[in-house]
Coordinates of C-alpha atoms and ligand atoms in Angstrom, one line a residue:
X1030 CA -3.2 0.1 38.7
X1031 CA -0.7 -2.5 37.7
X1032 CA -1.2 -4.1 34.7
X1033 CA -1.7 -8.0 34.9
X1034 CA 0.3 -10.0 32.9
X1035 CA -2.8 -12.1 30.7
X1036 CA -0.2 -14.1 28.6
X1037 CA 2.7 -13.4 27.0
X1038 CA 3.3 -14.7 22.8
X1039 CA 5.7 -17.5 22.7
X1040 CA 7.2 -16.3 19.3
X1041 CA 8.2 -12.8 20.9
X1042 CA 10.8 -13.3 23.5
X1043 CA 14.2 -12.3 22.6
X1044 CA 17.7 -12.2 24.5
X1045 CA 20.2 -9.4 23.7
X1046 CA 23.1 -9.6 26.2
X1047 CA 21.9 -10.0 29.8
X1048 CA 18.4 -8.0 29.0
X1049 CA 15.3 -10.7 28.3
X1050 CA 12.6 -9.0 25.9
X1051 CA 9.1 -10.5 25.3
X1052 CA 5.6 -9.1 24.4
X1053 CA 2.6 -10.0 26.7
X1054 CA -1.1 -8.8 26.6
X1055 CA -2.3 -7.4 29.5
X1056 CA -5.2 -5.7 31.1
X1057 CA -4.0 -2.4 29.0
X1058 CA -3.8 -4.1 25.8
X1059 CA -0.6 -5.2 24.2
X1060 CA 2.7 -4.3 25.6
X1061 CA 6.4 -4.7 25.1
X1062 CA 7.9 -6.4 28.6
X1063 CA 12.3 -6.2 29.5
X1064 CA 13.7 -7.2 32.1
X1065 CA 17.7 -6.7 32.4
X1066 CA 20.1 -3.4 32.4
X1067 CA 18.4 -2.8 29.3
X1068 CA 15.2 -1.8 31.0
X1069 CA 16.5 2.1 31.3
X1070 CA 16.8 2.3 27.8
X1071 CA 12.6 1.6 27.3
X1072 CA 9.9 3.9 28.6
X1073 CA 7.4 2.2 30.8
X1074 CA 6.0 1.1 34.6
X1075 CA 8.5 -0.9 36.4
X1076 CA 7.1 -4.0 38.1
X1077 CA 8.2 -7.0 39.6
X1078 CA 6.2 -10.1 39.6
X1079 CA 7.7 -13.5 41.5
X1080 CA 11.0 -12.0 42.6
X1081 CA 11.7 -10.7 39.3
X1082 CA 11.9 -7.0 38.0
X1083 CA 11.1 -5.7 34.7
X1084 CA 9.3 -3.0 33.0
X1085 CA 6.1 -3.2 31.1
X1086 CA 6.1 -0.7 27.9
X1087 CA 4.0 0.7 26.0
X1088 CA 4.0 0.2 22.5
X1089 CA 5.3 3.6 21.1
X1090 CA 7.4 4.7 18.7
X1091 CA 10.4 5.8 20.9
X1092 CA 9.9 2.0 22.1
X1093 CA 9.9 0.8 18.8
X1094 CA 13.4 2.8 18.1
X1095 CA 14.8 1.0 20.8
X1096 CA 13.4 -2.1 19.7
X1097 CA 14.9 -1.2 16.5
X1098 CA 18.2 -0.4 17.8
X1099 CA 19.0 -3.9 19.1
X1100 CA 17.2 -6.1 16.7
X1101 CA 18.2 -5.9 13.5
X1102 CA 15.1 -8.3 11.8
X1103 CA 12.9 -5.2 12.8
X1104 CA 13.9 -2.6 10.7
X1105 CA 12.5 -2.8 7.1
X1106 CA 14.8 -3.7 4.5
X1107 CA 15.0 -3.3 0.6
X1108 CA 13.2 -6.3 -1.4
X1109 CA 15.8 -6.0 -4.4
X1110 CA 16.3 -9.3 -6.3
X1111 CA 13.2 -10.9 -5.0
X1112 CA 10.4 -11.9 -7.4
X1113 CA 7.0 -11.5 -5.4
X1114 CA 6.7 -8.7 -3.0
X1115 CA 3.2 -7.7 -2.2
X1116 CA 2.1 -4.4 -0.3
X1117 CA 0.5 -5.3 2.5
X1118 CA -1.0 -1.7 4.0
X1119 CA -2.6 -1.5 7.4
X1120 CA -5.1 1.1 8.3
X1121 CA -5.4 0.0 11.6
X1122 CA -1.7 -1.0 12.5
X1123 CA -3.4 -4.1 13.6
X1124 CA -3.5 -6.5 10.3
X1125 CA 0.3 -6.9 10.3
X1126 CA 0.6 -9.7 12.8
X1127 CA -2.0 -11.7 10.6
X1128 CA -0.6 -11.3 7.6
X1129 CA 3.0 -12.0 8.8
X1130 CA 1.9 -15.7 10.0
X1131 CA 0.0 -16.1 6.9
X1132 CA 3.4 -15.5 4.5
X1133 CA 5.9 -16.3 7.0
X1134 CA 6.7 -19.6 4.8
X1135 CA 6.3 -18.4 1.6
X1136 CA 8.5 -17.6 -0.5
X1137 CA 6.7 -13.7 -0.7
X1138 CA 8.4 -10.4 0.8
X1139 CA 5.7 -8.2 2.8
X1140 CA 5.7 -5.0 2.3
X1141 CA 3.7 -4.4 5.5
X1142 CA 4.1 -0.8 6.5
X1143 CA 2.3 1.1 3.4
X1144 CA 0.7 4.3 3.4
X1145 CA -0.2 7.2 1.4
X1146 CA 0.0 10.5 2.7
X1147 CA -3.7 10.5 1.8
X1148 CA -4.2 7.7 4.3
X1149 CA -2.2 8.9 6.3
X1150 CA -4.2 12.1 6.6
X1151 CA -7.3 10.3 7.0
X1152 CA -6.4 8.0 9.6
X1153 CA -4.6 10.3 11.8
X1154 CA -1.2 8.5 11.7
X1155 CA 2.1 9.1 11.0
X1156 CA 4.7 7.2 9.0
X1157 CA 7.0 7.2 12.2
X1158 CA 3.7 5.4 14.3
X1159 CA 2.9 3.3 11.1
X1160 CA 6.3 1.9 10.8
X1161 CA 6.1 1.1 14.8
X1162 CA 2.8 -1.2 14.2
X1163 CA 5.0 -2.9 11.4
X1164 CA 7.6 -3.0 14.0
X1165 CA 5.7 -4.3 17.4
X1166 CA 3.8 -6.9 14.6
X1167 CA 7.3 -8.1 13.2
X1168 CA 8.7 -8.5 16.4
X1169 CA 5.4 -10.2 18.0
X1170 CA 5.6 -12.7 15.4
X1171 CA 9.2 -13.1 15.4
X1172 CA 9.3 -13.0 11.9
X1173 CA 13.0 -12.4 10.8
X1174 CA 12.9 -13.1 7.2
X1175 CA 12.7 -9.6 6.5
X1176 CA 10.1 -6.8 5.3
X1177 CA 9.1 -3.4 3.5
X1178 CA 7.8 -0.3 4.0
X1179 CA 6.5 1.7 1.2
X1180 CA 5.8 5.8 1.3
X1181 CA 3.0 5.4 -0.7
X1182 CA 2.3 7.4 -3.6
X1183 CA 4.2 10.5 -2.1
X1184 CA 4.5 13.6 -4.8
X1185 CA 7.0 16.0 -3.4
X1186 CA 10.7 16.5 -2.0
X1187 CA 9.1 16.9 1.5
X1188 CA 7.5 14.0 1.2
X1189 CA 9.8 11.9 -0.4
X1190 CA 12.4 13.0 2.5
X1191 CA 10.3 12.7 5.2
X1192 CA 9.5 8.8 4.3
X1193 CA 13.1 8.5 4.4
X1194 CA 13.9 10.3 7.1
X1195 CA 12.0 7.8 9.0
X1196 CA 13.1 4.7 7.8
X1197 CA 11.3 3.7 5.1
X1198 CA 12.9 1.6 2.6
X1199 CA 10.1 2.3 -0.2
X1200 CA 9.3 5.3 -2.2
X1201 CA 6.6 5.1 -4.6
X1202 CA 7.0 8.6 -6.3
X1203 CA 3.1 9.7 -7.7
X1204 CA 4.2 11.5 -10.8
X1205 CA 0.1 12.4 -11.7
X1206 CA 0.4 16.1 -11.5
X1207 CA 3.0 16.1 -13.3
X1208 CA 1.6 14.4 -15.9
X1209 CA 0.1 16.6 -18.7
X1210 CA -3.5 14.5 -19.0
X1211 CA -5.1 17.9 -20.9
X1212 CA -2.7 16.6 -23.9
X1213 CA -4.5 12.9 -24.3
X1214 CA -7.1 14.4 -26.4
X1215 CA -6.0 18.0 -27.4
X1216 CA -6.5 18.6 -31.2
X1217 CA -3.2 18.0 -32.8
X1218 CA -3.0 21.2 -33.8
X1219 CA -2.8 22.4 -30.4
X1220 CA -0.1 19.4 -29.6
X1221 CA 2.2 20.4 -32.7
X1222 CA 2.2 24.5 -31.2
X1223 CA 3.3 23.0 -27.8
X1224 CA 5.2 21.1 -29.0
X1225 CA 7.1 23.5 -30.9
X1226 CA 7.6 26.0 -28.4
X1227 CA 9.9 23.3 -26.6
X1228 CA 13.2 24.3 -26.7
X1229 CA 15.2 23.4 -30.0
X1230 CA 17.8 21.0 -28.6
X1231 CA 15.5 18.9 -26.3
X1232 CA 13.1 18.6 -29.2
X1233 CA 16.3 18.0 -31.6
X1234 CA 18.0 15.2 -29.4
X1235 CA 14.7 13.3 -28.6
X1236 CA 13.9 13.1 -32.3
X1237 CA 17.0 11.6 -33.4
X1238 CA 16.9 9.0 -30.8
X1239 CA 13.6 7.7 -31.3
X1240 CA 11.9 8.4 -34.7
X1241 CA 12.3 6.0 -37.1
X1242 CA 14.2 3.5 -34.8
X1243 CA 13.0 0.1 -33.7
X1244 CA 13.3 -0.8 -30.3
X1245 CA 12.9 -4.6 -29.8
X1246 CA 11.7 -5.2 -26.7
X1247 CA 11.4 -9.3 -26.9
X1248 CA 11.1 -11.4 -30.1
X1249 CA 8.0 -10.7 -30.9
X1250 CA 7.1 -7.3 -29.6
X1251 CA 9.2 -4.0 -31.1
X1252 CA 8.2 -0.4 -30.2
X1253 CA 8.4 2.3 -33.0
X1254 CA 6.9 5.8 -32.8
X1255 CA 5.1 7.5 -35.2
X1256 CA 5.4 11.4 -35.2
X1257 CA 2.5 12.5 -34.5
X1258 CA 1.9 10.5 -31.4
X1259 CA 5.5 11.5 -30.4
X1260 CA 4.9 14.5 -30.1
X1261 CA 1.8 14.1 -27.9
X1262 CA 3.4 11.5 -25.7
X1263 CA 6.7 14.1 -25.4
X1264 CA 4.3 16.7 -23.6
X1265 CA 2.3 14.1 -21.7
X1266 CA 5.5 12.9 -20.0
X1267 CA 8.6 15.3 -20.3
X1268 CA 7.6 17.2 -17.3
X1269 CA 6.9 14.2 -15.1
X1270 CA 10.3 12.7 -16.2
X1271 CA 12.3 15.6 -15.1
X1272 CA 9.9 15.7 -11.8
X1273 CA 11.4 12.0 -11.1
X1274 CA 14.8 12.9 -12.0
X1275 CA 14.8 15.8 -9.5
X1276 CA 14.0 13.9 -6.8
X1277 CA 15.6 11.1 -7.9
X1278 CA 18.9 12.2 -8.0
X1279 CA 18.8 14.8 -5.1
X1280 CA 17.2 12.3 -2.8
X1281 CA 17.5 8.7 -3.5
X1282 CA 20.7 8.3 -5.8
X1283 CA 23.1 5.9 -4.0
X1284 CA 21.2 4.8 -1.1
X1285 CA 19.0 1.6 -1.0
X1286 CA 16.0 2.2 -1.6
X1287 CA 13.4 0.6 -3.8
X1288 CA 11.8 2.9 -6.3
X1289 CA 8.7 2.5 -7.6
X1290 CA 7.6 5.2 -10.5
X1291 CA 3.8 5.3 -10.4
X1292 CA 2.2 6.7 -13.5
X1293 CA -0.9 5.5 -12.7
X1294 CA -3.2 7.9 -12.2
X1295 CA -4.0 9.2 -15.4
X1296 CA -7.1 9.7 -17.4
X1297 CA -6.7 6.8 -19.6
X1298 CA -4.6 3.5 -19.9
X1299 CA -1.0 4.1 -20.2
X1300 CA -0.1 3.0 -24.1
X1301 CA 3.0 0.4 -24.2
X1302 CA 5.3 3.2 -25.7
X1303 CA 5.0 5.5 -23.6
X1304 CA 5.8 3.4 -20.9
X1305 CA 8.6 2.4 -23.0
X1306 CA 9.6 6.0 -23.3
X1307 CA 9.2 6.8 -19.6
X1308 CA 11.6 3.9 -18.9
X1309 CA 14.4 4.4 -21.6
X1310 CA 14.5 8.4 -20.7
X1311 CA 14.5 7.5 -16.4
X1312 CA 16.9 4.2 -17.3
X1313 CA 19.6 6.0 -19.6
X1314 CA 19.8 9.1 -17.0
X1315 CA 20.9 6.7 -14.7
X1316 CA 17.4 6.2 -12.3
X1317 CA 17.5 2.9 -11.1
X1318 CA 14.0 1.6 -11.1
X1319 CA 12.8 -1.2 -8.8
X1320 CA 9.1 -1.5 -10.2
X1321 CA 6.7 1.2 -12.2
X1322 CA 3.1 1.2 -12.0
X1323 CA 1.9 2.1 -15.6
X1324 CA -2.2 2.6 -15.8
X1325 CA -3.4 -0.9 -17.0
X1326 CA -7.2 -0.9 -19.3
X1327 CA -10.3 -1.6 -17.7
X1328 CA -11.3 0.0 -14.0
X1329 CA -9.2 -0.8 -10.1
X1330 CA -11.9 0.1 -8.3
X1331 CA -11.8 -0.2 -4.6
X1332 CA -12.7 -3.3 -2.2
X1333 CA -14.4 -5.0 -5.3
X1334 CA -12.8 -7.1 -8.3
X1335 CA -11.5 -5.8 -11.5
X1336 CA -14.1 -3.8 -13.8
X1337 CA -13.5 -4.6 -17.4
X1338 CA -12.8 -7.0 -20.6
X1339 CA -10.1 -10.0 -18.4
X1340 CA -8.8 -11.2 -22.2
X1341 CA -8.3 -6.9 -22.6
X1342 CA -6.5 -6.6 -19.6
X1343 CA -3.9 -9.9 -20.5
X1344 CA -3.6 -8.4 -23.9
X1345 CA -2.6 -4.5 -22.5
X1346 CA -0.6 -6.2 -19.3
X1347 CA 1.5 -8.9 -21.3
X1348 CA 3.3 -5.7 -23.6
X1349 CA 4.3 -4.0 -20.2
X1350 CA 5.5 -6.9 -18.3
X1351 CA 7.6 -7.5 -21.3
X1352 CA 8.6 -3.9 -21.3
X1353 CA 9.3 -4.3 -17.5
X1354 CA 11.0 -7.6 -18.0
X1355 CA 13.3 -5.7 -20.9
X1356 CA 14.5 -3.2 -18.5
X1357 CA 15.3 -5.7 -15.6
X1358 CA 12.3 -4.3 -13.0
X1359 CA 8.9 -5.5 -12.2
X1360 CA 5.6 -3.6 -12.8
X1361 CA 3.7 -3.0 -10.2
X1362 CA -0.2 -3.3 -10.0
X1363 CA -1.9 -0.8 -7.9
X1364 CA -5.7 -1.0 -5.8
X1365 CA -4.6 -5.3 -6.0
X1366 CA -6.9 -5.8 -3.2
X1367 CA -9.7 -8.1 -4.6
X1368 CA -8.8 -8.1 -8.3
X1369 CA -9.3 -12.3 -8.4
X1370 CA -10.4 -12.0 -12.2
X1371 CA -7.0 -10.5 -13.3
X1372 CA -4.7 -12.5 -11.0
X1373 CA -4.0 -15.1 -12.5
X1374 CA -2.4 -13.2 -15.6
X1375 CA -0.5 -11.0 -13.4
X1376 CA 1.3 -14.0 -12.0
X1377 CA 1.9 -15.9 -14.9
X1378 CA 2.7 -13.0 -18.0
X1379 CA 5.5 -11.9 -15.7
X1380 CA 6.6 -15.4 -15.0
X1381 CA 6.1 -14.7 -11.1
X1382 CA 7.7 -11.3 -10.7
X1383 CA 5.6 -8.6 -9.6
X1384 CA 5.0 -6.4 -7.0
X1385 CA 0.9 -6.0 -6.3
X1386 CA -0.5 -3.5 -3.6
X1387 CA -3.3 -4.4 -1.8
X1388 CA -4.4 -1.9 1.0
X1389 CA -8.4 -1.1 1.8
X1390 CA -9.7 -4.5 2.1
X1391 CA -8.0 -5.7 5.7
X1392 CA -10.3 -3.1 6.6
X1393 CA -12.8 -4.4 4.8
X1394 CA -12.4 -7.9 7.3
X1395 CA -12.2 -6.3 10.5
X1396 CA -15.5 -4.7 9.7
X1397 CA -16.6 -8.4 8.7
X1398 CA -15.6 -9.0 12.7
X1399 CA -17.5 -6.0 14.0
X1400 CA -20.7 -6.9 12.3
X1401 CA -20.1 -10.2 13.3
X1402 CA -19.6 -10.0 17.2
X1403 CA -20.7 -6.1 17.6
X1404 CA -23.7 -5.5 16.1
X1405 CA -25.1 -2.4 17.6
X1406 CA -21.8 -0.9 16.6
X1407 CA -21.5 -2.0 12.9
X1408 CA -24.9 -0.4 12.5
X1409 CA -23.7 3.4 13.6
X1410 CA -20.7 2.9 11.3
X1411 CA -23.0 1.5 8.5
X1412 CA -25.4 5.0 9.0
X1413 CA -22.6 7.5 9.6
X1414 CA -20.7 5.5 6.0
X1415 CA -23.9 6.1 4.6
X1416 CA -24.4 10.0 5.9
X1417 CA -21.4 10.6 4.9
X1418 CA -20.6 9.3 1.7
X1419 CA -20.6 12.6 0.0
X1420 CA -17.4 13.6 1.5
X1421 CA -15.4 10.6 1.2
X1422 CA -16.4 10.3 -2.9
X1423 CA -14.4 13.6 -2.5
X1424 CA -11.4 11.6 -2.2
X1425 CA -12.4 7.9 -3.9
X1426 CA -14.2 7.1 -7.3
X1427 CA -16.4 4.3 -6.5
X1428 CA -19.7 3.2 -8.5
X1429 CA -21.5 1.5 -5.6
X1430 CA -24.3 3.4 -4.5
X1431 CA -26.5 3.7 -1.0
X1432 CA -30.1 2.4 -3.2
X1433 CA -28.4 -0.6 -3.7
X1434 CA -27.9 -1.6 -0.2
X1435 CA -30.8 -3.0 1.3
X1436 CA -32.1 -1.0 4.8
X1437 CA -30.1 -2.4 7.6
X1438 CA -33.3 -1.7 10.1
X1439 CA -35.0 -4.2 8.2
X1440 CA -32.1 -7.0 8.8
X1441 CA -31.0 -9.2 11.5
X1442 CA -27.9 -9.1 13.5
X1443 CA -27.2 -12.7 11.8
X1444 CA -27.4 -11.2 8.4
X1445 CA -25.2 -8.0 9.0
X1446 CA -22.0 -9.4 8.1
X1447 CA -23.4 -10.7 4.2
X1448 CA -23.2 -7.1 4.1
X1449 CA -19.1 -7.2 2.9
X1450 CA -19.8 -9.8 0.3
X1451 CA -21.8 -7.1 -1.8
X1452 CA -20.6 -4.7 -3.9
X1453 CA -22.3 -1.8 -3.2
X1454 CA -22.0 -1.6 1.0
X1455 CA -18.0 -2.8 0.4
X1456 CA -17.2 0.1 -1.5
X1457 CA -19.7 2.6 1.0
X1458 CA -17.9 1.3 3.8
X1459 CA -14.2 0.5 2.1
X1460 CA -14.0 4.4 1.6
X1461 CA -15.5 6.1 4.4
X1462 CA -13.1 4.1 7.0
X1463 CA -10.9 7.3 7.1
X1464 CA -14.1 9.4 8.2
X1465 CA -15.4 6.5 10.6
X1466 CA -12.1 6.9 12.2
X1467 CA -11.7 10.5 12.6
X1468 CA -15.4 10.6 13.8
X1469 CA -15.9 12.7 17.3
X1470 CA -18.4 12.3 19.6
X1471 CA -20.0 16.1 20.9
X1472 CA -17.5 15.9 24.2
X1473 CA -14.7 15.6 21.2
X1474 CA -14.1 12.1 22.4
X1475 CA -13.8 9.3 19.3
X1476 CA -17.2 8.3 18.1
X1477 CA -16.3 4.6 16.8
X1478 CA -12.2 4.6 17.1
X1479 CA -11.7 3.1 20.7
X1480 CA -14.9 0.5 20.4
X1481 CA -13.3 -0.1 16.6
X1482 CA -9.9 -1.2 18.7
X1483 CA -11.7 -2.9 21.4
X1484 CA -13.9 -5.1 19.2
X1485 CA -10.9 -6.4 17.2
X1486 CA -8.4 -7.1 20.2
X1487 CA -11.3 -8.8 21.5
X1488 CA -11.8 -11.1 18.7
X1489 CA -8.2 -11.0 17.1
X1490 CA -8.6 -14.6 16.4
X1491 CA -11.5 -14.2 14.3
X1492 CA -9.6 -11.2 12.2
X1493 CA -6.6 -13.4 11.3
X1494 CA -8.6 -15.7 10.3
X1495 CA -10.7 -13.5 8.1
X1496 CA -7.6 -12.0 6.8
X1497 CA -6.3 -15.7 5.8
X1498 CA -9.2 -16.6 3.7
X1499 CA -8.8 -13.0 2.2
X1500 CA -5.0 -13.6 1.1
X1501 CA -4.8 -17.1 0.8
X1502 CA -7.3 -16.2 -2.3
X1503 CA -4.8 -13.7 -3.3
X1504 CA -2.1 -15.7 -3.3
X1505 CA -3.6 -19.1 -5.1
X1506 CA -5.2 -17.1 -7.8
X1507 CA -1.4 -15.0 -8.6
X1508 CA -0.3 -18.6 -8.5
X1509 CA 1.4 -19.0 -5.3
X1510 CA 1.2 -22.2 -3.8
X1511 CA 0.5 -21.8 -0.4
Ligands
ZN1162 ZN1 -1.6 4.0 -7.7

């Protein structure tokens, strides 16, 4: 059947030569419409509706290659020099569109294609398909002020290359397991034999260019190492520091790319000199660092606010964004979504440069949506989360917990969606969407996918607007005016 032509989005149409380009949603959902000698180059159904012939695409990734090919606003771009730049991922591939009206006259960069290969595993996407959503969203909108996309947290040469391989302009390189945690709280005794057994020179030239120096970092704070905790730090970090440098300079030297260094995810806050140390060792080899995520105090728990002391945090977060500052990059704050409580200090101790990655909770709103205008539905997603929480606290460390979420059977369909203002049934649903996705029915058909789609083209309206209360609440408390 042909597809009908429902209306097409004013902001989308495009000329390149003698070929007209516009998207339109139809009967089949969203698709990408040309019309012109151009229409061979795009995979699609040809039709002709009032005299006129042209092809109605599907929204693929070849498609988006093409797309790519002949406007040059689509393809994601490197967010050097500018001062806010927020990671934006989308689970779906279906929050992009919202979020791009919602910044598109700010003065913020999205970084709207962003995923980890752990999302990417448990969503069932690719990075080629999640850059095409970022595409067909960008070029929707027609929202040329440029974007990012970020291979999230990747950990090896693989899958550094692949990220760049298709396209991404990114790389946040996870150094965690190369990141010798066991050494936090080893006896010293054991640190000093370690530390010894390093070979002489390394040990020989790190000594003499850090103990008993002074590095100023601004006027008031100076970083000085005591032995001791040298030597602890030195085995923490060496091997992570020659993990980046590998890959650094075999895959990323001399090509534009931002690079984010995520030390993260340790056991235990990252102290200001080693951060310091990470830095001046990347720095002086000649790694040019767009932002580092150092672990901050106090707990990023997903979907829910910041867990922990807020005058602790501004205390631990002012030495590194000095630290940052010194070195000329921005630090970058990881699991951002929701942390309203610490905001405000990220935005003003780095005098408005940061980058902050927010991910899990556009999910969070779409749910909002299905328990809003598909009950039935929200309630077999809310007992398969709950069935299956064991398996996704495989992957996520949450403290919300099923007791604390009252029994659904007892509540009406009016009451479903107070549900994602809680605590407790945020996290529970927050971390089983990758398992509420992948879900099969017995015939091996999607259990809650599809419907999951259908809901939120449906009501598409109702998401955005969801999503702007979400981000506008992110942006005034960072201090954006919006
Ligand atoms: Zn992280």
């Amino acid at each position: 059947m042909r597809p009908d032509i429902l209306c097409i989005y004013p902001n989308s149409i495009q000329k390149d030569g003698d070929s007209v380009f516009f998207m339109t949603k139809t009967e089949k959902g969203v698709m990408l419409g040309v019309s012109g000698p151009d229409m061979a180059a795009f995979d699609g159904e040809e039709v002709s509706r009032q005299g006129r012939a042209y092809k109605l695409c599907p929204l693929t990734v070849k498609n988006a290659g093409e797309i790519r090919k002949r406007f040059d606003f689509t393809n994601p771009k490197s967010h050097k020099g500018r001062s806010i730049t927020l990671g934006l991922g989308d689970r779906l591939g279906l929050a992009s569109g919202g979020h791009i009206r919602l910044l598109r006259g700010l003065d913020v960069f999205p970084v709207l294609a962003q995923q980890s290969m752990r999302e990417l595993n448990l969503t069932g996407r690719t990075y080629e398909e999640v850059l095409a959503d970022a595409v067909w969203a960008v070029f929707r909108e027609g929202y040329t002020k440029g974007y990012g996309a970020d291979g999230d947290h990747l950990k090896t040469h693989e899958e550094v290359k692949n990220a760049l391989d298709c396209g991404y302009t990114m790389i946040t390189l996870d150094c965690s397991e190369h990141i010798q945690n066991r050494f936090t709280s080893a006896p010293q005794s054991e640190v000093d034999a370690h530390y010894a057994a390093l070979p002489a020179d390394t040990i020989r030239a790190l000594e003499k260019d850090y103990l008993g120096k002074t590095f100023p970092v601004d006027g008031e704070l100076a970083i000085e190492f005591c032995p001791a905790d040298f030597r602890r730090m030195v085995l923490i970090y060496l091997p992570a520091i020659g993990h980046v440098l590998s890959i650094y300079n075999e895959l990323i030297k001399g090509i534009d790319v931002d690079f984010e260094v995520s030390i993260d995810e340790t056991q235990s806050a990252t102290l200001p000199a080693q951060h310091f140390f990470v830095a001046n060792e990347l720095i002086r080899q000649g790694v040019e660092i767009t932002s580092l995520a150092p672990r901050f105090v106090g707990e990023f728990q997903k979907g829910i606010d910041y867990r922990g002391d807020v005058s602790d945090f501004e205390r631990d977060f002012a030495l590194h964004a000095k630290i940052a500052d010194k070195f000329g990059y921005k630090v970058s704050v990881h699991s951002g979504s929701d942390k309203f409580s610490i905001f405000p200090a990220v935005g003003k101790l780095t005098k408005g440069r940061y980058h902050v990655k927010t991910a899990g909770t556009n999910w969070l709103e779409a749910v909002r949506v299905i328990a809003a205008h598909a009950p039935g539905l929200y309630r077999e997603m809310h007992a398969f989360a709950l069935e299956n929480l064991p398996e996704a606290r495989k992957y996520y460390h949450i403290v919300g917990e099923p007791a604390n979420i009252p029994d659904i059977d007892s509540m009406t369909d009016a009451e479903l969606p107070g549900l994602m203002d809680k605590d407790d049934s945020r996290q529970i649903l927050h971390i089983t969407y990758g398992l509420i996705l992948q879900a099969k029915a017995e015939d091996g058909s999607p259990l809650f996918r599809d419907r999951i789609y259908e809901v939120l083209a449906q009501y598409e309206p109702e998401y955005f607007a969801a999503l702007k209360t979400l981000f506008d609440r992110h942006l005034t408390t960072l201090g954006v005016e919006i």
